[in-house]
PDB file of C-alpha atoms and ligand atoms in Angstrom:
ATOM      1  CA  UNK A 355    -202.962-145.680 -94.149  1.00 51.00           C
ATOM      2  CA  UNK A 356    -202.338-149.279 -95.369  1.00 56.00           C
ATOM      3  CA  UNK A 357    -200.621-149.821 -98.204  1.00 67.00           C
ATOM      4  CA  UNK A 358    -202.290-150.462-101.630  1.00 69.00           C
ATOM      5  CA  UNK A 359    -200.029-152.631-103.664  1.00 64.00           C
ATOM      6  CA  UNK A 360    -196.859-150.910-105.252  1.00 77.00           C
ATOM      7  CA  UNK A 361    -197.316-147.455-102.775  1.00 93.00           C
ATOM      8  CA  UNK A 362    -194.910-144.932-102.755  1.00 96.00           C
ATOM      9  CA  UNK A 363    -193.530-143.450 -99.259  1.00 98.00           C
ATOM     10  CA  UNK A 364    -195.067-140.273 -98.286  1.00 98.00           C
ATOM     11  CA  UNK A 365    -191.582-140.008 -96.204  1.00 98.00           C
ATOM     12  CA  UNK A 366    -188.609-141.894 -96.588  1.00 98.00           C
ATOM     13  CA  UNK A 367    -185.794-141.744 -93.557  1.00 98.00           C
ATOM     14  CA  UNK A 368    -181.812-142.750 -94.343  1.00 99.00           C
ATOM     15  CA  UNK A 369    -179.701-143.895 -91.792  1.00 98.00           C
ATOM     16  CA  UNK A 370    -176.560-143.471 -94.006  1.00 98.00           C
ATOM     17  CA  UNK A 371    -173.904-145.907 -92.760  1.00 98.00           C
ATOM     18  CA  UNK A 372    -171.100-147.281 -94.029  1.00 98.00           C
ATOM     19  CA  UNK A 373    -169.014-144.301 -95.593  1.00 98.00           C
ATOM     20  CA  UNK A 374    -165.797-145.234 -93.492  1.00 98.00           C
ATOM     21  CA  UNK A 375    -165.704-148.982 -94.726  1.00 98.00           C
ATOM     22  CA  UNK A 376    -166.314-147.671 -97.753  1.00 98.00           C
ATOM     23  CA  UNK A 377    -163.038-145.703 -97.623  1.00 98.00           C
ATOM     24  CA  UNK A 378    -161.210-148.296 -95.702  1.00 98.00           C
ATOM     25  CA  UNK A 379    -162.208-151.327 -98.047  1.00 98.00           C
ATOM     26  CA  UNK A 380    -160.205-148.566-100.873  1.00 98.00           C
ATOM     27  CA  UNK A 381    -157.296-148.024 -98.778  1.00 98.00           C
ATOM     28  CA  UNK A 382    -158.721-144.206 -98.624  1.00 98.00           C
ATOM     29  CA  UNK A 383    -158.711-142.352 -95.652  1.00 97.00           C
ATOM     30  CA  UNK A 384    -162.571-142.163 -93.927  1.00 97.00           C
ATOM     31  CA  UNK A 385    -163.206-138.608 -94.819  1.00 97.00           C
ATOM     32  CA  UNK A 386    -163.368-140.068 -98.722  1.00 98.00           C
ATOM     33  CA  UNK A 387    -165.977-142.193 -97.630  1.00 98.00           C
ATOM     34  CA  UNK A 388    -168.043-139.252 -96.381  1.00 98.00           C
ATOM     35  CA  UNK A 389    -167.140-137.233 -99.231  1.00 98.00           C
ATOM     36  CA  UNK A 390    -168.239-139.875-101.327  1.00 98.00           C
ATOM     37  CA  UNK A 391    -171.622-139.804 -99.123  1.00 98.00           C
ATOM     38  CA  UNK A 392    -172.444-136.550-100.396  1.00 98.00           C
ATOM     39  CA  UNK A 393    -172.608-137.343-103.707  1.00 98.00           C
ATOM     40  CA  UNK A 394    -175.195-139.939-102.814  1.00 98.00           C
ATOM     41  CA  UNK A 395    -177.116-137.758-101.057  1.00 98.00           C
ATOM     42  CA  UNK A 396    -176.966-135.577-104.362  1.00 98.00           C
ATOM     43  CA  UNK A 397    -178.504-138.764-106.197  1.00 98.00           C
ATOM     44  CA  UNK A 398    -180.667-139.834-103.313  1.00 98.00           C
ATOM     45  CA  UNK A 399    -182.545-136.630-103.674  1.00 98.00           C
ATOM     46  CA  UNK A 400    -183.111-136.452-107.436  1.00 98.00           C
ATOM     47  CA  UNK A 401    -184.390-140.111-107.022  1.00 98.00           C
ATOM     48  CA  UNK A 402    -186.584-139.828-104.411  1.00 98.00           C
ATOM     49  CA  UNK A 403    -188.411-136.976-105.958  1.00 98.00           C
ATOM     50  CA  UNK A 404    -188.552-138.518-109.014  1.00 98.00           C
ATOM     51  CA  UNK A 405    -190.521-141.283-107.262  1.00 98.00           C
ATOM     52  CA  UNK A 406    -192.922-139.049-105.754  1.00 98.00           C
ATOM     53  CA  UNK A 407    -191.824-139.174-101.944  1.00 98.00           C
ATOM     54  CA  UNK A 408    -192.577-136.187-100.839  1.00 98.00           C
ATOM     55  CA  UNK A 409    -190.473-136.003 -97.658  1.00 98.00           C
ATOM     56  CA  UNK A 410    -186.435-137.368 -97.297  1.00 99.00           C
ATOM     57  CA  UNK A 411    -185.286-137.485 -94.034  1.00 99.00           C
ATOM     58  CA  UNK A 412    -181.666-137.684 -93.375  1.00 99.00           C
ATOM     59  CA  UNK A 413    -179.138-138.615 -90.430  1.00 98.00           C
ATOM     60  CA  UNK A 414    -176.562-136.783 -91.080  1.00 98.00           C
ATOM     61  CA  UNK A 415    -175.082-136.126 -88.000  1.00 98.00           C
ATOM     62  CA  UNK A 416    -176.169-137.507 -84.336  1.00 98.00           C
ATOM     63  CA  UNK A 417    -175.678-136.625 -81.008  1.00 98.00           C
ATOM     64  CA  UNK A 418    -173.201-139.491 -80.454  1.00 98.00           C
ATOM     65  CA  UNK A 419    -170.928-138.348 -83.340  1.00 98.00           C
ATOM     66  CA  UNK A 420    -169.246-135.720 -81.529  1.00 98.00           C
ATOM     67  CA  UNK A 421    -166.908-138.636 -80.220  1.00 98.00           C
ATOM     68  CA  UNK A 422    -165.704-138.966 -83.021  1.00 97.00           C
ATOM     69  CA  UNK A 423    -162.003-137.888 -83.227  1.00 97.00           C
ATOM     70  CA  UNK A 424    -161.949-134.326 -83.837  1.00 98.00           C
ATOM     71  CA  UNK A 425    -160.555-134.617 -87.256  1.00 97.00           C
ATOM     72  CA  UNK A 426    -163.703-136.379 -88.730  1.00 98.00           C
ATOM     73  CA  UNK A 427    -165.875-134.211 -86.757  1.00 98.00           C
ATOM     74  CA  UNK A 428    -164.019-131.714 -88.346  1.00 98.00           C
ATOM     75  CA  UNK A 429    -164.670-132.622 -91.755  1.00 98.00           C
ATOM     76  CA  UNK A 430    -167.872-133.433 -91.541  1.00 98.00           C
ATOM     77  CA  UNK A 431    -168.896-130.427 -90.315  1.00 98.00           C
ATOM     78  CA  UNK A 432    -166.839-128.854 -93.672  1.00 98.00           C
ATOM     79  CA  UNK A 433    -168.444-131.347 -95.738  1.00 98.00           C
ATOM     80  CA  UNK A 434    -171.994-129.967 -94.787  1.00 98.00           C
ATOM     81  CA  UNK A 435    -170.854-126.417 -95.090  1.00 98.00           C
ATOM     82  CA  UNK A 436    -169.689-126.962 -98.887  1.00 98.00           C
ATOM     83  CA  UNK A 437    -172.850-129.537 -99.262  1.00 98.00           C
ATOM     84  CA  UNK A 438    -175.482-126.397 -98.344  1.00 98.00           C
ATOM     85  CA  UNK A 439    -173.132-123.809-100.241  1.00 98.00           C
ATOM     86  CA  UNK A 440    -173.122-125.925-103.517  1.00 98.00           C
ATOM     87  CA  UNK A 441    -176.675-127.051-103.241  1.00 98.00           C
ATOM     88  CA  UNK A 442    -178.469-123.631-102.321  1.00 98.00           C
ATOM     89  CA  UNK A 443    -179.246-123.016-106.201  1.00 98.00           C
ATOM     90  CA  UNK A 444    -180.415-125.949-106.856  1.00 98.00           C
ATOM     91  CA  UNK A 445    -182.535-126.767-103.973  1.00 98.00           C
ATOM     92  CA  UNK A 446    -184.278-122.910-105.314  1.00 98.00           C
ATOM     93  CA  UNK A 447    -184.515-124.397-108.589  1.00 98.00           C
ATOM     94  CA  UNK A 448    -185.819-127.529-107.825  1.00 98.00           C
ATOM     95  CA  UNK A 449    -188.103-126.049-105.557  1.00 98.00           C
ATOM     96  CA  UNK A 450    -186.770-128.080-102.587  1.00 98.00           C
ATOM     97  CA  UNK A 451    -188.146-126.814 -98.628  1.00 98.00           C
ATOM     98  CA  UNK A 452    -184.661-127.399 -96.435  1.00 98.00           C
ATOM     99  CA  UNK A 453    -185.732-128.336 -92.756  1.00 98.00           C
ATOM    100  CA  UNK A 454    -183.585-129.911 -89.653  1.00 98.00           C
ATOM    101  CA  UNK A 455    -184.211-131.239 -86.928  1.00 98.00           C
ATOM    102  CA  UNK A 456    -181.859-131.409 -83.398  1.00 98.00           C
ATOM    103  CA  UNK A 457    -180.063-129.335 -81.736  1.00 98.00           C
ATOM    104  CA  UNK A 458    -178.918-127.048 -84.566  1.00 98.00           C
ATOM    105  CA  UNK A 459    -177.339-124.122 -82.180  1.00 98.00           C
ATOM    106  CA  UNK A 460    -175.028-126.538 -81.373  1.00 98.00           C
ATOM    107  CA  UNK A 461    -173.334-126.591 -84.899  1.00 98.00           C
ATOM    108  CA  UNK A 462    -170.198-124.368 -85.890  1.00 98.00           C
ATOM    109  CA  UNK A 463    -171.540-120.783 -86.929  1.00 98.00           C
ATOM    110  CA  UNK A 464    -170.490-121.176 -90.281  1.00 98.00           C
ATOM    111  CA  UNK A 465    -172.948-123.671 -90.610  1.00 98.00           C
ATOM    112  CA  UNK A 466    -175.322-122.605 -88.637  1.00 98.00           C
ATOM    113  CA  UNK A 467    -175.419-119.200 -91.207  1.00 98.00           C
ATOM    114  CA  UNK A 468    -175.456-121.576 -94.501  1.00 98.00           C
ATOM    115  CA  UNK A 469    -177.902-123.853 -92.810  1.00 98.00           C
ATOM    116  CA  UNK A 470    -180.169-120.501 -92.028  1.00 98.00           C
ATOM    117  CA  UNK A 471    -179.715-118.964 -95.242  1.00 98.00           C
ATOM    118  CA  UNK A 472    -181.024-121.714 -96.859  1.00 98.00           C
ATOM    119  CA  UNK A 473    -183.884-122.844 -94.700  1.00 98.00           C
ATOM    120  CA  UNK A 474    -185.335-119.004 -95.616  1.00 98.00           C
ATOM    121  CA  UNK A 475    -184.640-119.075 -99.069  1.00 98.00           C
ATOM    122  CA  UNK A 476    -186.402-122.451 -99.332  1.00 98.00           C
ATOM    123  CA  UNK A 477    -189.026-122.035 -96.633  1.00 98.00           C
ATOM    124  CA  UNK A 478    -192.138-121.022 -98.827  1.00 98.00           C
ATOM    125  CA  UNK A 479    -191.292-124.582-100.769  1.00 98.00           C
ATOM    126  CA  UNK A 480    -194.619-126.970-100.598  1.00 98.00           C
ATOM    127  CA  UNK A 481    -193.883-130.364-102.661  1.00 98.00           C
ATOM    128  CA  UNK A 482    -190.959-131.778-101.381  1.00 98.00           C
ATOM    129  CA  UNK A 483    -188.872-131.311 -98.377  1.00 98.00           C
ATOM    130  CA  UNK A 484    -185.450-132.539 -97.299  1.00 98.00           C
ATOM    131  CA  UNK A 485    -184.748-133.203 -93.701  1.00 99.00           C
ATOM    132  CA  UNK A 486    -181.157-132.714 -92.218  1.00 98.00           C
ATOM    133  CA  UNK A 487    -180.835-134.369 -88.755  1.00 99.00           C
ATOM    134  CA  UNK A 488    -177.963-132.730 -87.135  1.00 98.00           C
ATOM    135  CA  UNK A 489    -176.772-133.072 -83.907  1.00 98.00           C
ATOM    136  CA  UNK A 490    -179.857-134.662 -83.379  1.00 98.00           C
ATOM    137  CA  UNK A 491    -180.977-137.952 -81.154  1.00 98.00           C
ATOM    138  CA  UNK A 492    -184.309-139.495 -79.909  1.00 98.00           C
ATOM    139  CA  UNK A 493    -183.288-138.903 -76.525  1.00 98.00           C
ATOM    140  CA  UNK A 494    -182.471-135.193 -76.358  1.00 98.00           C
ATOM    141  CA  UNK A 495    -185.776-135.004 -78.426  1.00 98.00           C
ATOM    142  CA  UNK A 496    -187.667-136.010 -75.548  1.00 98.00           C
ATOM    143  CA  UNK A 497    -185.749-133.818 -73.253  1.00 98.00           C
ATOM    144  CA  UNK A 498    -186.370-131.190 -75.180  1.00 98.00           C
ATOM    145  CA  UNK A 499    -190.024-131.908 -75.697  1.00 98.00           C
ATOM    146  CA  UNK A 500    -190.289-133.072 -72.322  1.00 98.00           C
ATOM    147  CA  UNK A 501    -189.113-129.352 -71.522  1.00 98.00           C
ATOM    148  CA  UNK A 502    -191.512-127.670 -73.634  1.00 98.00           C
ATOM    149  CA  UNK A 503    -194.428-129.725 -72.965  1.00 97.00           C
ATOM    150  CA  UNK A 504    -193.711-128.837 -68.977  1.00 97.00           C
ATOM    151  CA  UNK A 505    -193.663-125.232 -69.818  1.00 97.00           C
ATOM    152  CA  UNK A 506    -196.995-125.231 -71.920  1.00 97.00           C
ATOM    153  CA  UNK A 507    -198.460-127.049 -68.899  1.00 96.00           C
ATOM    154  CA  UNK A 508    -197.380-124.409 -66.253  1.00 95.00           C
ATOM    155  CA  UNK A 509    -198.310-121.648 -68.786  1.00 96.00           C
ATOM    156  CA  UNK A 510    -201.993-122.938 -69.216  1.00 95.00           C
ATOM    157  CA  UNK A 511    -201.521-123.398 -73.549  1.00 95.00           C
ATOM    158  CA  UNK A 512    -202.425-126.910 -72.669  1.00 95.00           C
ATOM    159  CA  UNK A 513    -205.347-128.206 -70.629  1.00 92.00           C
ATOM    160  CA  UNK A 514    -204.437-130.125 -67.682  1.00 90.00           C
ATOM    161  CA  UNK A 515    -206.537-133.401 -68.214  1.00 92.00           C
ATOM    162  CA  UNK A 516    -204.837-133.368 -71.864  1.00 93.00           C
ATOM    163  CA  UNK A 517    -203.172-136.723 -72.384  1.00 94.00           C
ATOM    164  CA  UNK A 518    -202.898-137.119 -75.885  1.00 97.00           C
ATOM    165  CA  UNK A 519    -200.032-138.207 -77.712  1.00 97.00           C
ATOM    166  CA  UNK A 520    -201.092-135.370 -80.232  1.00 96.00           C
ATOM    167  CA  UNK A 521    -200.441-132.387 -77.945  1.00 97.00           C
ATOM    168  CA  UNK A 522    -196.935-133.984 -77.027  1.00 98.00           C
ATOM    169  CA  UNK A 523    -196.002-134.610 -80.677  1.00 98.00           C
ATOM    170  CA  UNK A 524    -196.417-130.802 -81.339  1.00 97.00           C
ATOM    171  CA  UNK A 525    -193.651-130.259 -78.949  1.00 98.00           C
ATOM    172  CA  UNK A 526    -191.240-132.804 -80.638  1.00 98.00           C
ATOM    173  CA  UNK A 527    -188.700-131.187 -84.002  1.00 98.00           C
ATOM    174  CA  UNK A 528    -190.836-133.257 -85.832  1.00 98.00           C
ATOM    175  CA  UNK A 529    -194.024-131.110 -85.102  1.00 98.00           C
ATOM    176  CA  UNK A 530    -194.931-130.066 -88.399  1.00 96.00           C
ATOM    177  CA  UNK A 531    -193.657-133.122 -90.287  1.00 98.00           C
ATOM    178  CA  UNK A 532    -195.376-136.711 -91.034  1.00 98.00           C
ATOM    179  CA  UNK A 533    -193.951-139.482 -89.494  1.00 98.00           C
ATOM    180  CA  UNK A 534    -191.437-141.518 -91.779  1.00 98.00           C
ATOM    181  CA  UNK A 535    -193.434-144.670 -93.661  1.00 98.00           C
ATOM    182  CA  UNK A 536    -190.112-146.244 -94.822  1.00 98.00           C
ATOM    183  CA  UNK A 537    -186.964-146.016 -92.690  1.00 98.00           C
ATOM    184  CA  UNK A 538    -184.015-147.488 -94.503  1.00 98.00           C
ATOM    185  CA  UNK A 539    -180.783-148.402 -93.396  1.00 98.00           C
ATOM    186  CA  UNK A 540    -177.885-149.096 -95.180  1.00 98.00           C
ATOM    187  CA  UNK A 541    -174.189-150.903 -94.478  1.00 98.00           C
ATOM    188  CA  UNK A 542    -175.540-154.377 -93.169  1.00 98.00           C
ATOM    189  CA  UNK A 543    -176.564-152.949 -89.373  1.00 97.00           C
ATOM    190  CA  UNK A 544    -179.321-153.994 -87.970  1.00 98.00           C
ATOM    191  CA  UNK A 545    -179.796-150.928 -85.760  1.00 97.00           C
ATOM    192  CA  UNK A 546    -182.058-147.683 -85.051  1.00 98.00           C
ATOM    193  CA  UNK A 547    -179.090-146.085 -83.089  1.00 98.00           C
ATOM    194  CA  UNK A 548    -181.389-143.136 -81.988  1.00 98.00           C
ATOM    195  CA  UNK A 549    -182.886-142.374 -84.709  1.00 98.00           C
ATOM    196  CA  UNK A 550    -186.832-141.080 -84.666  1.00 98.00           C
ATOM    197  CA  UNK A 551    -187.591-143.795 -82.391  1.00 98.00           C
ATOM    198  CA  UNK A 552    -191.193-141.886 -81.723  1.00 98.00           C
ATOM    199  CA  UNK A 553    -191.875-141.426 -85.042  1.00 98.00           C
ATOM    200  CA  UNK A 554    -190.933-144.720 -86.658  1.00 98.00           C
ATOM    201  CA  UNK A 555    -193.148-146.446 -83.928  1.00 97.00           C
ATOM    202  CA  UNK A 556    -195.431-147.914 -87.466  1.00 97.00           C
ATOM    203  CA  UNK A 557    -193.115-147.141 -90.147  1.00 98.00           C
ATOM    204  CA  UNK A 558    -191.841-150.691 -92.197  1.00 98.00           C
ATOM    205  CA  UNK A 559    -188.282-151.024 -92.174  1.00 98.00           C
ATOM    206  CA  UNK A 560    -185.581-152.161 -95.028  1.00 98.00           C
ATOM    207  CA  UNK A 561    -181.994-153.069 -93.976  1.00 98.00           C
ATOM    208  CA  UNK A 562    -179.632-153.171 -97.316  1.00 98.00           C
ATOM    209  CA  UNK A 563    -176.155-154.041 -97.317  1.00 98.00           C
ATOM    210  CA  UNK A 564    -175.292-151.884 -99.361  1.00 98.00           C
ATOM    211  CA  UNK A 565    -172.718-148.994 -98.202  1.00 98.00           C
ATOM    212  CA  UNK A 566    -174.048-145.386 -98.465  1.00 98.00           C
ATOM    213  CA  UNK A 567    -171.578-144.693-101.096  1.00 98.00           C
ATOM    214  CA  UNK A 568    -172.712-147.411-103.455  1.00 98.00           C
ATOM    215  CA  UNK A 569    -176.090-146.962-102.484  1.00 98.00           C
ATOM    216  CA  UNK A 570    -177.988-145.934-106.010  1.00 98.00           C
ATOM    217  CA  UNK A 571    -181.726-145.404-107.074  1.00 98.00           C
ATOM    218  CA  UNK A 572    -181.572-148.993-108.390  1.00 98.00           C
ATOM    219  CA  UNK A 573    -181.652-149.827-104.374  1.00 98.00           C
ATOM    220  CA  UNK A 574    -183.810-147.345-103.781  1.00 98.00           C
ATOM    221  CA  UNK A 575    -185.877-148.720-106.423  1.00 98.00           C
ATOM    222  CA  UNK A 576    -185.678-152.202-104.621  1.00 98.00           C
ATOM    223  CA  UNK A 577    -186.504-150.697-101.016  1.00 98.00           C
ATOM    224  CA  UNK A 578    -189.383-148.997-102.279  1.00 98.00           C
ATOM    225  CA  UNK A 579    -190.949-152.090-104.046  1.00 97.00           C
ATOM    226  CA  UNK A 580    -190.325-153.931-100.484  1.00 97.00           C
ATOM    227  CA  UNK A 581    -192.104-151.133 -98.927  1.00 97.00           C
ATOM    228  CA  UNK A 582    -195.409-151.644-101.405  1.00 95.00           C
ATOM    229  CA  UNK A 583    -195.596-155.670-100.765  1.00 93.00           C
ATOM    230  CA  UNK A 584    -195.819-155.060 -96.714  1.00 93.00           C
ATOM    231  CA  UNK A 585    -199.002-154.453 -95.311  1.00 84.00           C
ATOM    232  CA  UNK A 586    -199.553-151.959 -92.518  1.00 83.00           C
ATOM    233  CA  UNK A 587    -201.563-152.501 -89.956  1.00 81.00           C
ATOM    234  CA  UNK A 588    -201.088-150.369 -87.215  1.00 87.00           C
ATOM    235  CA  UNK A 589    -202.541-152.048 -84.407  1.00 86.00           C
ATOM    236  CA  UNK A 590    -205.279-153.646 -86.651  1.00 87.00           C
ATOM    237  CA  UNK A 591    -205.985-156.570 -87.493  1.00 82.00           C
ATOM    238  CA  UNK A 592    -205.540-158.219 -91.525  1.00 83.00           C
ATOM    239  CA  UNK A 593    -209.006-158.620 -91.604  1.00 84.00           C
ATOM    240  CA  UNK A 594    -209.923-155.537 -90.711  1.00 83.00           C
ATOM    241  CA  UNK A 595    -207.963-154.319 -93.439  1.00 82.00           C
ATOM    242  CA  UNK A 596    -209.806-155.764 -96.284  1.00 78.00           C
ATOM    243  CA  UNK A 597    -211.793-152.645 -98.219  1.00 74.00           C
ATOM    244  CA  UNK A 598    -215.554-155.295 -97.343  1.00 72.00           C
ATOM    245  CA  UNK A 599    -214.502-155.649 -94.045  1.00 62.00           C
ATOM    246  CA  UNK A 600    -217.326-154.866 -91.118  1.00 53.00           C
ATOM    247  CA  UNK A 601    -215.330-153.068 -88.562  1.00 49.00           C
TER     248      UNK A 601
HETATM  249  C1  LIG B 859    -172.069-143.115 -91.247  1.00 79.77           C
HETATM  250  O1  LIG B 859    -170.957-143.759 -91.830  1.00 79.77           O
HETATM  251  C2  LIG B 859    -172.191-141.776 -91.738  1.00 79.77           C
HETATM  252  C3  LIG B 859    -172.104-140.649 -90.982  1.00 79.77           C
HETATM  253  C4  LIG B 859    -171.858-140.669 -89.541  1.00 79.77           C
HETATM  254  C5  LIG B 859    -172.208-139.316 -91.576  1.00 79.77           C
HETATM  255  C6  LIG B 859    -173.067-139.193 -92.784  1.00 79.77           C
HETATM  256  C7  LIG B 859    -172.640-137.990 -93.476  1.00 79.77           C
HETATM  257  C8  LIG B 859    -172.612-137.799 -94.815  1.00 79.77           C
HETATM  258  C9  LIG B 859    -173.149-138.741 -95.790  1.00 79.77           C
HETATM  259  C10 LIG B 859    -172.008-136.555 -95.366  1.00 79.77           C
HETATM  260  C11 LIG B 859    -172.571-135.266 -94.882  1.00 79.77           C
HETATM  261  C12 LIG B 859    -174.032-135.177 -95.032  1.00 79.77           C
HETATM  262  C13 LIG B 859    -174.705-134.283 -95.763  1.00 79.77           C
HETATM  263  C14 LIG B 859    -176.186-134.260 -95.713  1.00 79.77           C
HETATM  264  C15 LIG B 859    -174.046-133.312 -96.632  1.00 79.77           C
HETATM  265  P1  LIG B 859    -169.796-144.295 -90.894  1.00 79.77           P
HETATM  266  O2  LIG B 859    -168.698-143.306 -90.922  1.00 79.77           O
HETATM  267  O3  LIG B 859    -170.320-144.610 -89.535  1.00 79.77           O
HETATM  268  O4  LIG B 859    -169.395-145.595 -91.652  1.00 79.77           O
HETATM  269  P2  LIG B 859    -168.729-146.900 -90.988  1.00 79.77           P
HETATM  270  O5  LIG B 859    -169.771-147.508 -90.092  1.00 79.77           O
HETATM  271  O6  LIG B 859    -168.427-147.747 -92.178  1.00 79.77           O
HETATM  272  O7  LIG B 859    -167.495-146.443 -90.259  1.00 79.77           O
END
């Protein structure tokens, strides 16, 4: 849809960079940074809701982290297992759905169990949901999809002469979601680095340069007023656009 002036995001997707400067601009080690992190994604919640986004998306952990040294790995992996262990009563109270997308299997087990635990006790959730990307990547998305898309084929679930970018989509981790409108990303980069490359093919960007720990709902705030002066036009023209406008 194109945007009316001052819209709100149906989905909002966080690249959250910038933790480990963060620390190292302190003299802290990096893991302070990402501790640090958490507490904004605490905030980031609370404020998107209050907005009325319905969906956050965020990368919290990509394929390409696990060269990382082992440490950080390490602790971020501990970080999200005290992150879903604090939050599970409040995500319940809040009425928060918890969803992820990548290749979850691939996590420790004790994250894996507090990851499953809460996915069911939030699953039956409707108004807002909050989207963990873990070990996830556009590229093993496709594979994956690719994969599943092959084996609908061969087992006759989808027609042959079927070449929609519809029937693919339902085969990507994003089946059941909407496709971000706002990706943000914060730290200064100017980079998608893998992140829901398919899905973001119309979404309007904002680049901030701010570090995730500082990152507040005053910049929020600021991204989602960006977001309402852009006009969408997915493919169309601005003409075509305007409500009198003979198509
Ligand atoms: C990027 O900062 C951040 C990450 C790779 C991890 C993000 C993780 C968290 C915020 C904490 C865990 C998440 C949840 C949902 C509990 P960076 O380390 O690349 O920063 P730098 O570019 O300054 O080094």
């Amino acid at each position: 849809m194109p945007n009316s002036p001052g819209s709100i995001p149906h989905h909002v997707a966080i690249i959250m960079d910038g933790n480990g400067r963060w620390a190292q601009q302190r003299g802290l080690p990096r893991i302070e940074g990402h501790r640090r992190g958490v507490e904004t994604v605490r905030t980031m919640i609370d404020a998107t809701k209050a907005l009325g986004v319905r969906y956050l998306t965020l990368y919290a952990f990509s394929v390409e982290n696990w060269k990382r040294p082992a440490t950080e790995v390490g602790a971020l992996m501990g970080l999200l297992e005290f992150f879903l262990k604090r939050e599970l009563s409040t995500l319940v109270r809040d009425q928060i759905r918890l969803r992820t997308i990548g290749r979850t299997d691939q996590l420790p087990e004790a994250v894996r169990r507090q990851l499953d635990a809460t996915i069911a006790a939030t699953a039956h959730f409707t108004e807002y949901t909050l989207v963990l990307a873990l070990n996830y990547g556009s590229r093993t998305e496709v594979v994956d999809a690719a994969r599943a898309y092959a084996a609908a084929l061969a087992a006759g679930t989808i027609q042959a002469d079927d070449n929609s970018w519809e029937s693919f989509a339902r085969h990507l981790y994003t089946a059941d979601l909407p496709d971000p409108d706002l990706v943000i990303r914060t730290s200064g980069e100017y980079r998608v680095s893998n992140f829901m490359l398919l899905q973001a093919a119309y979404a309007e960007f904002v680049f901030t340069p701010v570090l995730w720990p500082d990152f507040g709902p005053a910049e929020l705030e600021a991204a989602v007023t960006a977001y309402g002066k852009r006009e969408r036009r997915f493919g169309q023209t601005s003409e075509q656009l305007k409500p009198d406008a003979s198509r």
